[in-house]
Tab-separated table of C-alpha atoms in Angstrom:
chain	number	residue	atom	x	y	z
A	679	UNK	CA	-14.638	-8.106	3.923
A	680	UNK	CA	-12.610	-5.633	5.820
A	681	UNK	CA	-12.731	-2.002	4.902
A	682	UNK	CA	-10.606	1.079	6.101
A	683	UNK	CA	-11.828	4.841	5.803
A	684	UNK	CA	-10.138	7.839	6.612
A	685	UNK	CA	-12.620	10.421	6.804
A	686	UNK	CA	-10.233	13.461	6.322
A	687	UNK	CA	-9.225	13.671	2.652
A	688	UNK	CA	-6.812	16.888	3.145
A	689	UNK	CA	-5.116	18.086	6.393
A	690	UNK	CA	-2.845	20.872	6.857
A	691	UNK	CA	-0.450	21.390	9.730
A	692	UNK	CA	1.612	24.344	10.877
A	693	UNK	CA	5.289	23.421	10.798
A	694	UNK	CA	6.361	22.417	14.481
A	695	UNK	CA	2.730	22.043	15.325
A	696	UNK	CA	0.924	18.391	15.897
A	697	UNK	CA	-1.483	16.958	13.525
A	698	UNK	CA	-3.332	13.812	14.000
A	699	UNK	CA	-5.227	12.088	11.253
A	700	UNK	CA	-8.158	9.564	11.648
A	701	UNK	CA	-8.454	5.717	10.634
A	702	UNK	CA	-11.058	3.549	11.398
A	703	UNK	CA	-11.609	-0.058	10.193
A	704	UNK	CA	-14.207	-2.708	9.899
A	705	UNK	CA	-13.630	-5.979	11.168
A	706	UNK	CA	-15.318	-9.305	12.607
A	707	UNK	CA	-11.343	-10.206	13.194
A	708	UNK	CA	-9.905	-10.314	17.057
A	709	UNK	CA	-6.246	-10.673	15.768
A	710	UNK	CA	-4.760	-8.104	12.855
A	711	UNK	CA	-2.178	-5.970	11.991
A	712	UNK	CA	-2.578	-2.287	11.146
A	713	UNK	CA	-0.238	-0.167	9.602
A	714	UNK	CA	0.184	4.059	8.213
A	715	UNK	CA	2.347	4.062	5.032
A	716	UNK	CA	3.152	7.440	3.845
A	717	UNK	CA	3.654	8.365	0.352
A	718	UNK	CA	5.376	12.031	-0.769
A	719	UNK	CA	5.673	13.328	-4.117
A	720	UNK	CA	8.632	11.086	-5.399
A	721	UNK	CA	5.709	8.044	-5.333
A	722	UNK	CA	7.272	5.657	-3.267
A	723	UNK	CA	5.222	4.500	-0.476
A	724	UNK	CA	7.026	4.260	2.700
A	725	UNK	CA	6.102	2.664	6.324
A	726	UNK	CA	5.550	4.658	9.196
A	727	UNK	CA	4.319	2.520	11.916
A	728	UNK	CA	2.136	-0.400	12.705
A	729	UNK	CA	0.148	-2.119	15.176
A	730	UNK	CA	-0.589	-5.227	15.908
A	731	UNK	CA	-4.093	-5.932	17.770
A	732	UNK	CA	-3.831	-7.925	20.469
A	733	UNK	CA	-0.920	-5.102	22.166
A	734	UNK	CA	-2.925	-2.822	23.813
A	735	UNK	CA	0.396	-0.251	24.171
A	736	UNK	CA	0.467	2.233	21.443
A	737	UNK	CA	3.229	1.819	19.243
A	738	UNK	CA	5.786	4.787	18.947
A	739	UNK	CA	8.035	5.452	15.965
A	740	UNK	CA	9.994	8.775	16.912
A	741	UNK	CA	7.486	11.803	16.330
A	742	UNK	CA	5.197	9.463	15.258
A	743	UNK	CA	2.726	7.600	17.584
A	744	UNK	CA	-0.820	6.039	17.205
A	745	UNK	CA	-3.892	6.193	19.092
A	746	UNK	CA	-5.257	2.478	19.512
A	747	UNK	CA	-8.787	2.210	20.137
A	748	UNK	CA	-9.553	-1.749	19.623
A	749	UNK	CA	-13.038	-1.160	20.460
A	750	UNK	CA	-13.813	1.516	18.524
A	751	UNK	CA	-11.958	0.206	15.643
A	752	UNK	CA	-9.797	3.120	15.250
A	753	UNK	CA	-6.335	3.983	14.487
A	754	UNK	CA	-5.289	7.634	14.352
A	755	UNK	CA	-1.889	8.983	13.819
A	756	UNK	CA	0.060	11.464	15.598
A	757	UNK	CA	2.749	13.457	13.940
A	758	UNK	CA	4.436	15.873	16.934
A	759	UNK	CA	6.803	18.940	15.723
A	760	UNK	CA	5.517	18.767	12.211
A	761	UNK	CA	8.337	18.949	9.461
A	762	UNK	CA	8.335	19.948	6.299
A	763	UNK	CA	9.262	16.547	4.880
A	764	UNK	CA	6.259	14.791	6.410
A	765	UNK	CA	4.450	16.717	3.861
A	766	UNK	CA	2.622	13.795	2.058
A	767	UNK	CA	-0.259	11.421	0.872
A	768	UNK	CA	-0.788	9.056	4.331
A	769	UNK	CA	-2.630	6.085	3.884
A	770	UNK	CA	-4.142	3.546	6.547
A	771	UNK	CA	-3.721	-0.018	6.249
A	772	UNK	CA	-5.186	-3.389	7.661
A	773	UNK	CA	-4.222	-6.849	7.459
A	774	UNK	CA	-5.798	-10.232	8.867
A	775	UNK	CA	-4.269	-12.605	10.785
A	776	UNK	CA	-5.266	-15.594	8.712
A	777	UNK	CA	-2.667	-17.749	7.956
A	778	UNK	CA	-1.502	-17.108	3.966
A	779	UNK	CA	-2.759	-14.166	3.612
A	780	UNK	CA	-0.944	-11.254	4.009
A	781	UNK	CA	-2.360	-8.535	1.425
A	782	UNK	CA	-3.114	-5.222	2.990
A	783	UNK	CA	-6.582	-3.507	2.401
A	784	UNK	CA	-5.884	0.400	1.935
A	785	UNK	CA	-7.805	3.738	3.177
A	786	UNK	CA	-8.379	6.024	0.778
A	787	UNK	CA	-5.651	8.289	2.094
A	788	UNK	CA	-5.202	11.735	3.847
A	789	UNK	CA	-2.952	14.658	2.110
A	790	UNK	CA	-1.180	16.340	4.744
A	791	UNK	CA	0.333	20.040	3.938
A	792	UNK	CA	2.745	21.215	6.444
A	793	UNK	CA	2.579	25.159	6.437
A	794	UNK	CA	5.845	26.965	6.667
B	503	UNK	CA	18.260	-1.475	1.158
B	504	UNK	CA	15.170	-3.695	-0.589
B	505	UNK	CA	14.494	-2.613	-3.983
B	506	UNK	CA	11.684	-2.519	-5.812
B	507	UNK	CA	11.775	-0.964	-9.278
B	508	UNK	CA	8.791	-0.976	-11.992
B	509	UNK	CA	10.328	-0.278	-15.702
B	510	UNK	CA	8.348	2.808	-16.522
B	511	UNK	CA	7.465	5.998	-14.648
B	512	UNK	CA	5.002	7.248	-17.209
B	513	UNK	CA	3.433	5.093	-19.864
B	514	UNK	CA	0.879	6.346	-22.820
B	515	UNK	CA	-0.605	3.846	-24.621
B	516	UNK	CA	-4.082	3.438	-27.103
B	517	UNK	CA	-7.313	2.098	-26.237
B	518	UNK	CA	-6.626	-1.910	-27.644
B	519	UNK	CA	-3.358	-2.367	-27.073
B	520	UNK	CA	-1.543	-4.707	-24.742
B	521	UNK	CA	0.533	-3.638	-22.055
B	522	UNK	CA	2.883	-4.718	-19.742
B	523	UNK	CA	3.931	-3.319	-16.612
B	524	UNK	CA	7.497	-5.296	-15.711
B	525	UNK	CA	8.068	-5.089	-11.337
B	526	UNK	CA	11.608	-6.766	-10.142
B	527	UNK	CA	12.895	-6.895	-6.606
B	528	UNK	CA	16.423	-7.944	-5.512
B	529	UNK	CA	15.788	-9.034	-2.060
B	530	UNK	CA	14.373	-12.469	-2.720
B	531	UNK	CA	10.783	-11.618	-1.164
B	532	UNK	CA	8.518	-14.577	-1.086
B	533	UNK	CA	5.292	-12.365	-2.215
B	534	UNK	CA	4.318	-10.092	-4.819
B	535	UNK	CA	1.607	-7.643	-5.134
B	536	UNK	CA	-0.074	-4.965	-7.899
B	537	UNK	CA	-1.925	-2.619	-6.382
B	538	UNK	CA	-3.401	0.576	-8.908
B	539	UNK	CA	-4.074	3.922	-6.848
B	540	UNK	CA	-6.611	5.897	-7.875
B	541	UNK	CA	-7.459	10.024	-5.812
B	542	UNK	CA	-10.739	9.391	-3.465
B	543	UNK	CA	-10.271	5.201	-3.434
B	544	UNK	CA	-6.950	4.552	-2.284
B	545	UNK	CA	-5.406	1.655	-3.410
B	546	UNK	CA	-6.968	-1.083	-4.547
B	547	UNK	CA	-4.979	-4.850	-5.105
B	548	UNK	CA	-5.243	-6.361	-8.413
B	549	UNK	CA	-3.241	-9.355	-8.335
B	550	UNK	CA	-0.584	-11.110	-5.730
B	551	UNK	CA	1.339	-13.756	-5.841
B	552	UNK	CA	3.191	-15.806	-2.967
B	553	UNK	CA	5.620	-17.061	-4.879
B	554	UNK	CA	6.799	-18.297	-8.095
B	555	UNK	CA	3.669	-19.405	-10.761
B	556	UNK	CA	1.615	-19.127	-8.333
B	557	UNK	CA	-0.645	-15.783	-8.166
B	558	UNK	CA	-4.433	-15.122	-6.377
B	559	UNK	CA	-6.790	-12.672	-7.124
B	560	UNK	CA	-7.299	-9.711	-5.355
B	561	UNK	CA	-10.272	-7.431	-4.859
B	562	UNK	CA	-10.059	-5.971	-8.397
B	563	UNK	CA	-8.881	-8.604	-11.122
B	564	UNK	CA	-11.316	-8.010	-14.042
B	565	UNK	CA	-9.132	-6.665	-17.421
B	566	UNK	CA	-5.878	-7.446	-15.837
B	567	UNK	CA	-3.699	-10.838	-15.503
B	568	UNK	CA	-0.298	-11.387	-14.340
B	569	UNK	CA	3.064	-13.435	-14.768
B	570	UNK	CA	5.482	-14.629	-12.195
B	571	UNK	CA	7.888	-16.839	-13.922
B	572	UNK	CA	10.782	-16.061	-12.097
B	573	UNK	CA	10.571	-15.048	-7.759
B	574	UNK	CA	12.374	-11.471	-8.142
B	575	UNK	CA	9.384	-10.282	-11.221
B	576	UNK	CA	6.102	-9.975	-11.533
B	577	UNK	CA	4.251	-8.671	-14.123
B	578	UNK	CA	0.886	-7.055	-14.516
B	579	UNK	CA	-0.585	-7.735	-17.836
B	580	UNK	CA	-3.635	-5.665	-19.374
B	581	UNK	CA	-4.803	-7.812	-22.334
B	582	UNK	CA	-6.469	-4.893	-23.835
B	583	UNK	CA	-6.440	-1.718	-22.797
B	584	UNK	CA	-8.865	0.674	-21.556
B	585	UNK	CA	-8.977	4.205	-21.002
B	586	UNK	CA	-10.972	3.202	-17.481
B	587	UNK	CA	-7.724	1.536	-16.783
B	588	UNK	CA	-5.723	5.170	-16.665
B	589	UNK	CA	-4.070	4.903	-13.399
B	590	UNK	CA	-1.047	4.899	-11.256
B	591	UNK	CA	0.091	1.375	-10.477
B	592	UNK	CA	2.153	0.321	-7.513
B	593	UNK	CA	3.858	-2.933	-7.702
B	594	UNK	CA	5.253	-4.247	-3.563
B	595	UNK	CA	6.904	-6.830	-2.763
B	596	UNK	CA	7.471	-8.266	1.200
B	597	UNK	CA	9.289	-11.357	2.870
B	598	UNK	CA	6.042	-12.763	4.203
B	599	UNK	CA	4.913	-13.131	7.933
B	600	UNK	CA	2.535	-11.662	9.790
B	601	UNK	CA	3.572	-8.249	10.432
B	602	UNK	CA	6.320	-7.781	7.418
B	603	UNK	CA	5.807	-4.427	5.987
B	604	UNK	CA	5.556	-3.684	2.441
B	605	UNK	CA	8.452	-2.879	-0.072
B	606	UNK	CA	6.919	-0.348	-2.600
B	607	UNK	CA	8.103	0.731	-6.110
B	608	UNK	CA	8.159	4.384	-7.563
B	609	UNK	CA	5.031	3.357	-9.601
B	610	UNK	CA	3.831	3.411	-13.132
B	611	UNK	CA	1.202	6.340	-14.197
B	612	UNK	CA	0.077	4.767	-17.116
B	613	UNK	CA	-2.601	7.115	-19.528
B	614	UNK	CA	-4.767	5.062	-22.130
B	615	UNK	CA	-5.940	7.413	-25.186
């Protein structure tokens, strides 16, 4: 089974500064999709950016960005000019490939404060 | 915009009971999912379903089953409560494919006494 761990449960940022939280993952796979959702305090969990494996470019999302390393298995995230609003729980996400089944297997998540 | 909205934000219920946690979406996504999120182990999946009747385990099934009887709900059901079960639960909801993101509710923090 495939398992994601984020190694930093709290990061704090100073606002305008970049921050870059961690994600590896566990796989025997050669074809998946990875992901950083990002829930703040209202609950609702919200997509930042994904990545699909077999793209070795990065994948870009405005301030946000990801460091791809396929061979390391890891999958950080870069948040540039830090905002107040990006103040949040961030979670890492992987999915397989296999046909039919498209449930995503969750880190246990990384609370970023942004510092005023 | 998708929608996803779960019927309560807070729930309290006793230690025995049976509860149900009611998810409905309005954007006619194929699949269905209850995840429960818990601080230090992320979120776990309980139950999906890809689409109507139909539903498939996920990592964490034991205490809870589900319903889908109609494509735009899905229910979680917890036959009899535990206070082990305390939790926050997150129903999603996504068209299918390979690399279709998940639509998220607000979530249900439901306490068992």
């Amino acid at each position: 089974a495939q398992t994601v761990t984020q190694s930093q449960p709290e990061m704090s940022v100073q606002e305008a500064e970049t921050v870059t939280l961690s994600c590896t993952y566990d796989t025997s796979e050669s074809d998946y999709y990875l992901f950083w959702y990002k829930q703040p305090p209202s609950r609702q969990m919200i997509l930042v950016i994904r990545q699909e494996a077999y793209k070795q470019q990065n994948a870009t999302e405005n301030r946000f960005s990801v460091n791809f390393q396929k061979a390391a298995k890891s999958f950080s995230l870069k948040i540039s000019d830090s905002q107040l609003g990006d103040a949040a729980m961030y979670f890492c996400a992987y999915r397989t490939s296999n046909f039919g089944n498209e449930k995503l297997t969750f880190g246990t998540g990384t609370r970023l404060t942004i510092i005023p | 915009d998708v929608k996803v909205t779960q019927s309560s934000r807070y729930l309290v219920k006793r230690t025995g009971e049976k509860v149900f946690l009611e998810c409905v979406q309005d954007m006619d996504h194929e699949n269905m999912f209850w995840y429960r999120q818990d601080p230090g182990l992320g979120l776990r999946l309980i139950y999906f379903s890809y689409d109507v009747k139909m539903k498939e385990k996920g990592d964490i099934p034991e205490g809870y089953s589900v319903s889908r009887e109609k494509k735009e709900r899905f229910s979680l059901i917890l036959e009899s409560a535990s206070t082990n079960q305390t939790s926050m639960y997150l129903c999603a909801s996504s068209l299918g494919g390979w690399f279709e993101k998940l639509f998220f509710g607000s979530g249900t923090q439901l306490s068992v006494l």
